[in-house]
mmCIF file of C-alpha atoms and ligand atoms in Angstrom:
data_model
loop_
_atom_site.group_PDB
_atom_site.id
_atom_site.type_symbol
_atom_site.label_atom_id
_atom_site.label_comp_id
_atom_site.label_asym_id
_atom_site.label_seq_id
_atom_site.Cartn_x
_atom_site.Cartn_y
_atom_site.Cartn_z
ATOM 1 C CA MET A 151 0.111 -0.005 -0.023
ATOM 2 C CA ARG A 152 0.988 3.778 -0.255
ATOM 3 C CA ALA A 153 1.817 5.992 2.629
ATOM 4 C CA PHE A 154 3.101 9.233 3.381
ATOM 5 C CA ARG A 155 6.354 8.680 5.354
ATOM 6 C CA VAL A 156 8.430 10.878 7.639
ATOM 7 C CA THR A 157 11.964 9.829 6.873
ATOM 8 C CA GLY A 158 14.059 12.322 8.262
ATOM 9 C CA PRO A 159 13.975 16.095 9.452
ATOM 10 C CA HIS A 160 12.406 18.210 6.837
ATOM 11 C CA THR A 161 11.742 14.915 4.637
ATOM 12 C CA ALA A 162 8.254 13.196 3.947
ATOM 13 C CA THR A 163 7.701 11.272 1.073
ATOM 14 C CA LEU A 164 5.007 8.649 -0.460
ATOM 15 C CA GLU A 165 6.282 4.898 -0.080
ATOM 16 C CA ASP A 166 5.096 1.649 -0.909
ATOM 17 C CA VAL A 167 4.904 -0.276 2.451
ATOM 18 C CA PRO A 168 3.508 -3.658 3.275
ATOM 19 C CA THR A 169 -0.403 -3.560 4.481
ATOM 20 C CA PRO A 170 -0.202 -3.402 8.245
ATOM 21 C CA GLU A 171 -1.491 -6.863 9.976
ATOM 22 C CA PRO A 172 -3.416 -6.073 13.033
ATOM 23 C CA LEU A 173 -1.565 -7.624 16.176
ATOM 24 C CA ALA A 174 -3.209 -9.021 19.046
ATOM 25 C CA GLY A 175 -5.965 -6.312 20.452
ATOM 26 C CA GLU A 176 -5.485 -4.185 17.200
ATOM 27 C CA VAL A 177 -8.123 -3.457 14.425
ATOM 28 C CA ARG A 178 -6.990 -2.585 10.783
ATOM 29 C CA LEU A 179 -8.790 0.324 9.115
ATOM 30 C CA ARG A 180 -9.218 1.163 5.657
ATOM 31 C CA VAL A 181 -8.430 4.663 5.794
ATOM 32 C CA GLY A 182 -11.316 7.037 4.609
ATOM 33 C CA ALA A 183 -9.924 10.695 5.941
ATOM 34 C CA ALA A 184 -6.786 11.853 7.343
ATOM 35 C CA GLY A 185 -6.325 15.281 8.524
ATOM 36 C CA ALA A 186 -3.185 17.067 7.996
ATOM 37 C CA CYS A 187 -2.354 19.333 11.420
ATOM 38 C CA HIS A 188 0.171 21.681 12.171
ATOM 39 C CA SER A 189 1.927 20.002 14.783
ATOM 40 C CA ASP A 190 2.848 17.566 11.762
ATOM 41 C CA LEU A 191 5.226 20.344 10.711
ATOM 42 C CA HIS A 192 6.857 20.628 13.998
ATOM 43 C CA ILE A 193 7.637 17.092 13.620
ATOM 44 C CA LEU A 194 8.602 17.309 10.052
ATOM 45 C CA ASP A 195 10.907 20.105 11.007
ATOM 46 C CA ASP A 196 12.613 18.026 13.791
ATOM 47 C CA PRO A 197 11.573 14.495 14.541
ATOM 48 C CA ASN A 198 14.648 13.916 16.503
ATOM 49 C CA ALA A 199 13.723 16.545 19.119
ATOM 50 C CA LEU A 200 10.482 14.955 19.766
ATOM 51 C CA GLY A 201 12.097 11.354 20.131
ATOM 52 C CA MET A 202 9.723 9.915 17.755
ATOM 53 C CA PRO A 203 11.329 6.951 16.024
ATOM 54 C CA MET A 204 11.654 7.097 12.348
ATOM 55 C CA PRO A 205 10.432 6.547 9.616
ATOM 56 C CA PHE A 206 6.727 6.460 10.300
ATOM 57 C CA THR A 207 3.617 7.536 8.366
ATOM 58 C CA LEU A 208 1.841 10.775 9.453
ATOM 59 C CA GLY A 209 -1.593 11.509 10.211
ATOM 60 C CA HIS A 210 -2.996 11.683 13.461
ATOM 61 C CA GLU A 211 -6.686 12.557 12.800
ATOM 62 C CA ILE A 212 -7.954 9.448 11.355
ATOM 63 C CA ALA A 213 -11.607 8.038 10.330
ATOM 64 C CA GLY A 214 -12.390 5.105 8.428
ATOM 65 C CA TRP A 215 -13.939 1.614 8.236
ATOM 66 C CA VAL A 216 -12.822 -1.362 10.203
ATOM 67 C CA ASP A 217 -11.235 -3.641 7.569
ATOM 68 C CA ALA A 218 -9.576 -6.717 9.613
ATOM 69 C CA THR A 219 -9.702 -7.400 13.490
ATOM 70 C CA GLY A 220 -6.463 -9.012 15.302
ATOM 71 C CA PRO A 221 -6.555 -11.648 17.979
ATOM 72 C CA GLY A 222 -8.658 -11.193 20.833
ATOM 73 C CA VAL A 223 -10.827 -8.105 19.692
ATOM 74 C CA THR A 224 -14.291 -8.250 20.265
ATOM 75 C CA GLY A 225 -16.833 -5.855 19.682
ATOM 76 C CA PHE A 226 -15.947 -4.581 16.191
ATOM 77 C CA SER A 227 -17.261 -5.578 13.054
ATOM 78 C CA VAL A 228 -15.838 -5.169 9.291
ATOM 79 C CA GLY A 229 -17.225 -2.151 8.026
ATOM 80 C CA ASP A 230 -17.877 -0.519 11.107
ATOM 81 C CA ALA A 231 -17.328 3.377 10.788
ATOM 82 C CA VAL A 232 -14.932 4.798 13.515
ATOM 83 C CA ALA A 233 -12.721 7.663 14.392
ATOM 84 C CA VAL A 234 -9.287 7.193 16.236
ATOM 85 C CA TYR A 235 -8.641 8.687 19.485
ATOM 86 C CA GLY A 236 -5.177 9.331 18.578
ATOM 87 C CA ILE A 237 -3.111 9.594 21.866
ATOM 88 C CA ILE A 238 -1.760 6.584 23.256
ATOM 89 C CA GLY A 239 -0.963 6.731 27.063
ATOM 90 C CA CYS A 240 0.636 4.028 29.388
ATOM 91 C CA GLY A 241 -2.880 2.645 29.960
ATOM 92 C CA THR A 242 -2.241 2.036 33.687
ATOM 93 C CA CYS A 243 -1.119 5.404 35.652
ATOM 94 C CA ALA A 244 -3.804 6.864 37.549
ATOM 95 C CA SER A 245 -4.308 9.630 34.635
ATOM 96 C CA CYS A 246 -4.907 6.949 31.922
ATOM 97 C CA LEU A 247 -6.964 5.101 34.248
ATOM 98 C CA ALA A 248 -9.421 7.996 34.906
ATOM 99 C CA GLY A 249 -9.614 8.166 30.979
ATOM 100 C CA ARG A 250 -7.084 10.873 30.487
ATOM 101 C CA ASP A 251 -4.582 9.433 28.319
ATOM 102 C CA ASN A 252 -3.741 13.121 27.463
ATOM 103 C CA GLU A 253 -1.999 13.748 30.697
ATOM 104 C CA CYS A 254 -0.384 10.321 31.248
ATOM 105 C CA ARG A 255 2.188 10.618 33.787
ATOM 106 C CA ARG A 256 4.629 7.788 32.465
ATOM 107 C CA VAL A 257 4.945 8.336 28.670
ATOM 108 C CA PRO A 258 5.561 11.598 26.873
ATOM 109 C CA PRO A 259 2.811 12.659 24.130
ATOM 110 C CA SER A 260 2.719 10.045 21.505
ATOM 111 C CA GLY A 261 0.283 7.892 19.548
ATOM 112 C CA VAL A 262 -1.163 7.154 16.064
ATOM 113 C CA GLY A 263 0.902 8.951 13.702
ATOM 114 C CA LEU A 264 3.148 10.503 16.211
ATOM 115 C CA GLY A 265 5.944 8.016 16.429
ATOM 116 C CA ARG A 266 3.938 5.135 15.217
ATOM 117 C CA ASP A 267 2.242 4.876 11.791
ATOM 118 C CA GLY A 268 -0.678 6.884 11.289
ATOM 119 C CA GLY A 269 -3.163 7.492 8.890
ATOM 120 C CA MET A 270 -1.741 9.159 5.853
ATOM 121 C CA ALA A 271 -2.077 5.583 4.228
ATOM 122 C CA GLU A 272 -4.799 3.188 2.752
ATOM 123 C CA PHE A 273 -4.704 1.255 5.824
ATOM 124 C CA VAL A 274 -3.505 1.623 9.478
ATOM 125 C CA SER A 275 -3.694 -0.687 12.419
ATOM 126 C CA VAL A 276 -4.623 0.573 16.098
ATOM 127 C CA PRO A 277 -5.196 -0.784 19.409
ATOM 128 C CA ALA A 278 -9.063 -1.249 19.591
ATOM 129 C CA ARG A 279 -9.251 0.725 22.502
ATOM 130 C CA GLN A 280 -8.556 3.750 20.496
ATOM 131 C CA LEU A 281 -11.521 3.672 18.608
ATOM 132 C CA VAL A 282 -14.988 5.480 18.566
ATOM 133 C CA PRO A 283 -18.015 4.778 16.832
ATOM 134 C CA ILE A 284 -18.920 7.524 14.664
ATOM 135 C CA GLY A 285 -22.460 6.365 13.390
ATOM 136 C CA SER A 286 -23.572 7.923 10.086
ATOM 137 C CA LEU A 287 -21.013 11.019 10.424
ATOM 138 C CA ASP A 288 -18.872 11.437 7.096
ATOM 139 C CA VAL A 289 -15.456 10.497 7.722
ATOM 140 C CA THR A 290 -13.958 13.806 5.953
ATOM 141 C CA GLN A 291 -15.894 15.392 8.958
ATOM 142 C CA ALA A 292 -14.974 12.773 11.634
ATOM 143 C CA ALA A 293 -11.474 12.940 11.267
ATOM 144 C CA PRO A 294 -10.694 16.602 11.624
ATOM 145 C CA LEU A 295 -12.875 16.326 14.658
ATOM 146 C CA THR A 296 -10.574 14.012 16.486
ATOM 147 C CA ASP A 297 -8.060 16.833 16.913
ATOM 148 C CA ALA A 298 -8.902 20.063 15.106
ATOM 149 C CA GLY A 299 -12.192 19.504 17.103
ATOM 150 C CA LEU A 300 -11.383 17.880 20.084
ATOM 151 C CA THR A 301 -8.341 20.029 21.076
ATOM 152 C CA PRO A 302 -10.519 23.026 21.491
ATOM 153 C CA TYR A 303 -13.326 21.248 22.896
ATOM 154 C CA HIS A 304 -10.982 20.328 25.757
ATOM 155 C CA ALA A 305 -9.789 23.866 26.105
ATOM 156 C CA ILE A 306 -13.192 25.085 26.450
ATOM 157 C CA THR A 307 -14.205 22.239 28.986
ATOM 158 C CA ILE A 308 -11.597 23.214 31.322
ATOM 159 C CA THR A 309 -12.057 26.725 31.058
ATOM 160 C CA SER A 310 -15.699 26.250 31.196
ATOM 161 C CA ARG A 311 -16.163 27.748 34.875
ATOM 162 C CA ASN A 312 -15.633 31.215 33.535
ATOM 163 C CA LEU A 313 -17.727 30.677 30.428
ATOM 164 C CA VAL A 314 -20.880 31.637 31.765
ATOM 165 C CA PRO A 315 -23.598 33.694 30.309
ATOM 166 C CA GLY A 316 -22.497 37.707 30.101
ATOM 167 C CA SER A 317 -18.851 36.391 29.929
ATOM 168 C CA THR A 318 -16.368 37.235 27.139
ATOM 169 C CA CYS A 319 -14.144 34.653 25.448
ATOM 170 C CA VAL A 320 -11.503 35.608 23.219
ATOM 171 C CA VAL A 321 -10.398 33.542 20.532
ATOM 172 C CA ILE A 322 -6.833 33.993 19.023
ATOM 173 C CA GLY A 323 -6.280 32.245 15.721
ATOM 174 C CA VAL A 324 -9.064 31.534 13.424
ATOM 175 C CA GLY A 325 -7.384 28.332 11.618
ATOM 176 C CA GLY A 326 -8.114 24.544 11.593
ATOM 177 C CA LEU A 327 -8.831 24.747 15.602
ATOM 178 C CA GLY A 328 -10.008 28.445 15.962
ATOM 179 C CA HIS A 329 -12.865 28.047 13.506
ATOM 180 C CA MET A 330 -13.870 24.863 15.633
ATOM 181 C CA ALA A 331 -13.340 26.660 18.907
ATOM 182 C CA ILE A 332 -15.880 29.563 17.829
ATOM 183 C CA GLN A 333 -18.603 26.857 16.717
ATOM 184 C CA ILE A 334 -18.300 24.690 20.163
ATOM 185 C CA LEU A 335 -18.324 28.137 22.076
ATOM 186 C CA ARG A 336 -21.894 28.829 19.911
ATOM 187 C CA ALA A 337 -22.832 25.162 20.566
ATOM 188 C CA THR A 338 -22.127 24.709 24.375
ATOM 189 C CA THR A 339 -22.132 28.211 26.165
ATOM 190 C CA ALA A 340 -23.585 31.582 25.972
ATOM 191 C CA THR A 341 -20.318 33.368 26.014
ATOM 192 C CA ARG A 342 -19.604 36.329 23.980
ATOM 193 C CA ILE A 343 -16.903 35.700 21.414
ATOM 194 C CA VAL A 344 -14.185 37.974 20.189
ATOM 195 C CA ALA A 345 -11.911 36.292 17.665
ATOM 196 C CA LEU A 346 -8.341 37.837 16.376
ATOM 197 C CA ASP A 347 -6.702 36.861 13.457
ATOM 198 C CA THR A 348 -4.199 38.201 10.917
ATOM 199 C CA ARG A 349 -6.208 37.610 8.057
ATOM 200 C CA HIS A 350 -9.125 39.374 6.737
ATOM 201 C CA GLU A 351 -10.778 36.333 5.584
ATOM 202 C CA ALA A 352 -10.154 34.769 8.765
ATOM 203 C CA LEU A 353 -12.288 37.363 10.440
ATOM 204 C CA ALA A 354 -14.959 37.198 7.903
ATOM 205 C CA LEU A 355 -15.180 33.487 8.741
ATOM 206 C CA ALA A 356 -15.127 34.149 12.333
ATOM 207 C CA ARG A 357 -17.949 36.400 12.112
ATOM 208 C CA ASP A 358 -20.132 33.695 9.784
ATOM 209 C CA LEU A 359 -19.714 31.274 12.664
ATOM 210 C CA GLY A 360 -20.838 33.375 15.418
ATOM 211 C CA ALA A 361 -18.232 35.626 16.840
ATOM 212 C CA GLU A 362 -19.629 38.962 17.815
ATOM 213 C CA HIS A 363 -16.622 40.970 17.023
ATOM 214 C CA ALA A 364 -13.755 40.087 14.822
ATOM 215 C CA PHE A 365 -10.355 42.151 14.943
ATOM 216 C CA LEU A 366 -7.140 42.088 13.403
ATOM 217 C CA SER A 367 -4.606 40.525 15.918
ATOM 218 C CA ASP A 368 -2.395 43.869 15.554
ATOM 219 C CA ALA A 369 -0.712 46.374 18.063
ATOM 220 C CA ASP A 370 -4.265 47.748 18.608
ATOM 221 C CA ALA A 371 -5.712 44.771 19.378
ATOM 222 C CA ALA A 372 -6.143 44.562 23.072
ATOM 223 C CA GLY A 373 -6.980 48.119 23.161
ATOM 224 C CA ARG A 374 -10.298 47.021 21.160
ATOM 225 C CA ILE A 375 -10.909 44.211 23.308
ATOM 226 C CA ARG A 376 -10.539 46.543 26.599
ATOM 227 C CA ASP A 377 -13.071 48.924 24.946
ATOM 228 C CA LEU A 378 -15.512 46.107 24.936
ATOM 229 C CA VAL A 379 -14.477 44.471 28.277
ATOM 230 C CA GLY A 380 -13.657 47.379 30.316
ATOM 231 C CA PRO A 381 -10.617 48.019 32.352
ATOM 232 C CA ALA A 382 -8.785 45.904 34.405
ATOM 233 C CA PRO A 383 -8.695 44.079 36.928
ATOM 234 C CA GLY A 384 -12.046 43.266 34.982
ATOM 235 C CA GLY A 385 -11.479 41.927 31.422
ATOM 236 C CA ALA A 386 -12.171 39.032 29.399
ATOM 237 C CA GLU A 387 -13.254 35.911 31.189
ATOM 238 C CA VAL A 388 -11.438 33.449 29.135
ATOM 239 C CA VAL A 389 -8.670 33.858 26.433
ATOM 240 C CA LEU A 390 -7.841 30.890 24.380
ATOM 241 C CA ASP A 391 -4.758 31.391 22.380
ATOM 242 C CA PHE A 392 -4.760 28.870 19.165
ATOM 243 C CA VAL A 393 -1.250 30.715 18.049
ATOM 244 C CA GLY A 394 0.923 30.740 21.039
ATOM 245 C CA SER A 395 3.499 33.531 19.834
ATOM 246 C CA THR A 396 5.112 35.821 22.226
ATOM 247 C CA PRO A 397 2.628 38.883 20.853
ATOM 248 C CA THR A 398 -0.737 37.039 21.040
ATOM 249 C CA LEU A 399 0.433 36.055 24.470
ATOM 250 C CA GLU A 400 0.895 39.292 25.595
ATOM 251 C CA ILE A 401 -2.444 40.109 24.067
ATOM 252 C CA ALA A 402 -3.926 37.342 26.117
ATOM 253 C CA ARG A 403 -2.151 38.686 29.296
ATOM 254 C CA SER A 404 -3.301 42.277 28.931
ATOM 255 C CA VAL A 405 -7.090 41.324 28.470
ATOM 256 C CA VAL A 406 -7.764 38.505 30.988
ATOM 257 C CA MET A 407 -9.718 39.701 33.943
ATOM 258 C CA ALA A 408 -8.756 38.792 37.579
ATOM 259 C CA GLY A 409 -9.749 35.271 38.086
ATOM 260 C CA GLY A 410 -9.848 34.634 34.150
ATOM 261 C CA ASP A 411 -8.438 31.579 32.039
ATOM 262 C CA VAL A 412 -5.826 31.835 29.608
ATOM 263 C CA GLY A 413 -5.397 28.821 27.641
ATOM 264 C CA ILE A 414 -2.367 28.381 25.614
ATOM 265 C CA VAL A 415 -3.134 25.862 22.688
ATOM 266 C CA GLY A 416 -1.099 27.111 19.772
ATOM 267 C CA LEU A 417 2.676 25.464 19.122
ATOM 268 C CA ALA A 418 4.153 29.053 18.030
ATOM 269 C CA GLY A 419 6.507 28.724 20.770
ATOM 270 C CA GLY A 420 5.955 32.057 22.348
ATOM 271 C CA THR A 421 6.622 32.908 26.071
ATOM 272 C CA LEU A 422 4.247 34.195 28.818
ATOM 273 C CA PRO A 423 6.181 35.541 31.579
ATOM 274 C CA VAL A 424 4.084 34.280 34.826
ATOM 275 C CA SER A 425 4.608 36.176 38.063
ATOM 276 C CA PHE A 426 2.800 38.681 40.549
ATOM 277 C CA GLY A 427 2.171 41.491 38.453
ATOM 278 C CA MET A 428 2.108 40.010 35.103
ATOM 279 C CA LEU A 429 -0.985 38.758 35.302
ATOM 280 C CA PRO A 430 -4.290 39.501 37.317
ATOM 281 C CA MET A 431 -4.455 38.106 40.530
ATOM 282 C CA GLU A 432 -6.282 34.671 40.676
ATOM 283 C CA ALA A 433 -5.834 34.176 36.631
ATOM 284 C CA ARG A 434 -4.923 30.608 35.764
ATOM 285 C CA VAL A 435 -2.866 29.583 32.661
ATOM 286 C CA SER A 436 -3.557 26.215 31.302
ATOM 287 C CA ILE A 437 -1.550 24.380 28.485
ATOM 288 C CA PRO A 438 -4.358 21.929 27.416
ATOM 289 C CA PHE A 439 -3.161 18.959 25.385
ATOM 290 C CA TRP A 440 -5.996 17.253 22.789
ATOM 291 C CA GLY A 441 -8.567 15.946 24.914
ATOM 292 C CA THR A 442 -9.973 12.678 26.367
ATOM 293 C CA LYS A 443 -11.777 9.955 24.601
ATOM 294 C CA ALA A 444 -14.991 10.763 26.538
ATOM 295 C CA GLU A 445 -14.662 14.187 25.345
ATOM 296 C CA LEU A 446 -14.090 12.899 21.531
ATOM 297 C CA ALA A 447 -17.316 10.831 21.747
ATOM 298 C CA GLU A 448 -18.859 14.482 22.883
ATOM 299 C CA VAL A 449 -17.421 16.239 20.036
ATOM 300 C CA LEU A 450 -18.438 13.657 17.533
ATOM 301 C CA ALA A 451 -21.804 13.939 18.832
ATOM 302 C CA LEU A 452 -21.955 17.425 18.344
ATOM 303 C CA GLY A 453 -20.816 16.818 14.868
ATOM 304 C CA GLN A 454 -23.255 14.334 14.289
ATOM 305 C CA SER A 455 -26.108 16.849 15.468
ATOM 306 C CA GLY A 456 -24.985 19.305 12.933
ATOM 307 C CA ARG A 457 -24.067 21.618 15.409
ATOM 308 C CA ILE A 458 -20.327 21.912 14.077
ATOM 309 C CA THR A 459 -19.102 21.609 10.795
ATOM 310 C CA ALA A 460 -15.328 21.069 10.053
ATOM 311 C CA HIS A 461 -14.325 23.610 7.057
ATOM 312 C CA VAL A 462 -12.249 21.223 5.212
ATOM 313 C CA GLU A 463 -10.176 20.881 1.897
ATOM 314 C CA THR A 464 -9.845 17.464 0.659
ATOM 315 C CA PHE A 465 -6.576 16.178 -1.319
ATOM 316 C CA ARG A 466 -5.309 12.795 -2.710
ATOM 317 C CA LEU A 467 -2.830 11.028 -1.044
ATOM 318 C CA ALA A 468 -0.322 11.716 -3.869
ATOM 319 C CA ASP A 469 -0.873 15.608 -3.027
ATOM 320 C CA ALA A 470 -0.050 15.156 0.773
ATOM 321 C CA ALA A 471 2.935 17.077 0.463
ATOM 322 C CA GLY A 472 1.321 19.739 -1.401
ATOM 323 C CA ALA A 473 -1.133 20.060 1.172
ATOM 324 C CA TYR A 474 1.272 20.490 3.937
ATOM 325 C CA ASP A 475 3.180 23.218 1.640
ATOM 326 C CA ARG A 476 -0.085 24.920 1.724
ATOM 327 C CA LEU A 477 -0.416 24.502 5.245
ATOM 328 C CA ARG A 478 2.815 25.666 6.081
ATOM 329 C CA ARG A 479 2.041 28.951 3.773
ATOM 330 C CA GLY A 480 -1.317 29.519 5.758
ATOM 331 C CA ASP A 481 -3.351 29.415 2.614
ATOM 332 C CA LEU A 482 -5.579 27.069 3.049
ATOM 333 C CA ARG A 483 -9.360 27.295 3.419
ATOM 334 C CA GLY A 484 -9.943 25.210 6.436
ATOM 335 C CA ARG A 485 -8.476 21.946 7.405
ATOM 336 C CA ALA A 486 -6.488 20.013 4.794
ATOM 337 C CA VAL A 487 -8.032 16.353 4.802
ATOM 338 C CA ILE A 488 -6.217 13.727 2.796
ATOM 339 C CA ILE A 489 -8.359 10.998 1.360
ATOM 340 C CA PRO A 490 -6.353 7.946 0.596
HETATM 341 ZN ZN1 ZN B 149 -2.490 17.566 15.683
HETATM 342 ZN ZN1 ZN B 150 -0.662 6.768 31.965
#
């Protein structure tokens, strides 16, 4: 079969590899769709830094159909439509036992398409416990919901204490994750949404999806938000930063209210100084990572209800490299989804 594989720093190519045989406890999927994520670019830039053994097949946002089951697998039949919960924790630490593989205490973040073969291939084998049924949801929708949907859903869940009616949530970055965050906030809260981005078309999308205000993320952005939320120590109840650069974190720091929440989701590598005086009293900063399997089932249910829709642009597997080039240039209209 063909697979789009990381073979070294800055090197990913389409290769012919053997079709995987499902091991004990595993299920082989015929891949229906696999999303291209910004974090894949970080892997491509420096797979060694992340400690991921190469080569491996990219793709950690996967949906498809059960093709074969390995020894000991029950509860799945050939043809079942499923999505893959991508994080593989140790399965035995207190976090994993509580269903929070995303904060496993024993193994660093890794999973399907993250050091082990992922979904940018015609087939992929994954442990059966990673699968979540998707019912009638289209695989092209289900795949991006497993990360581009799940990650903002989790960030919203852990800041939900502050997302009460009358609150303001600032969403920085209206890309693959941010455009889902706006929809999830609309579907699950009554918060007022203020979106920031550097691109006018992203601001138009944010307004279409339900942001009450959408501003350019420039030197005046914090002032515009302050005009809406009033002076410190008041401010925005929640700021979700899907960029994570030093300038966007500075905006987050300067508009969040006392007792508010800043969630840093984006991987741009910026720095937020944390000390008395740098943030309002009682403010909390979190580094949400992906989400739990239970949350994935909830996100898929939102997708199935039609209340959230991933904006996607589809590519053939042969065009995967081009999809990542477009992702790097920032000129995709929605999530790039590979259809093997
Ligand atoms: Zn991702
Ligand atoms: Zn664990």
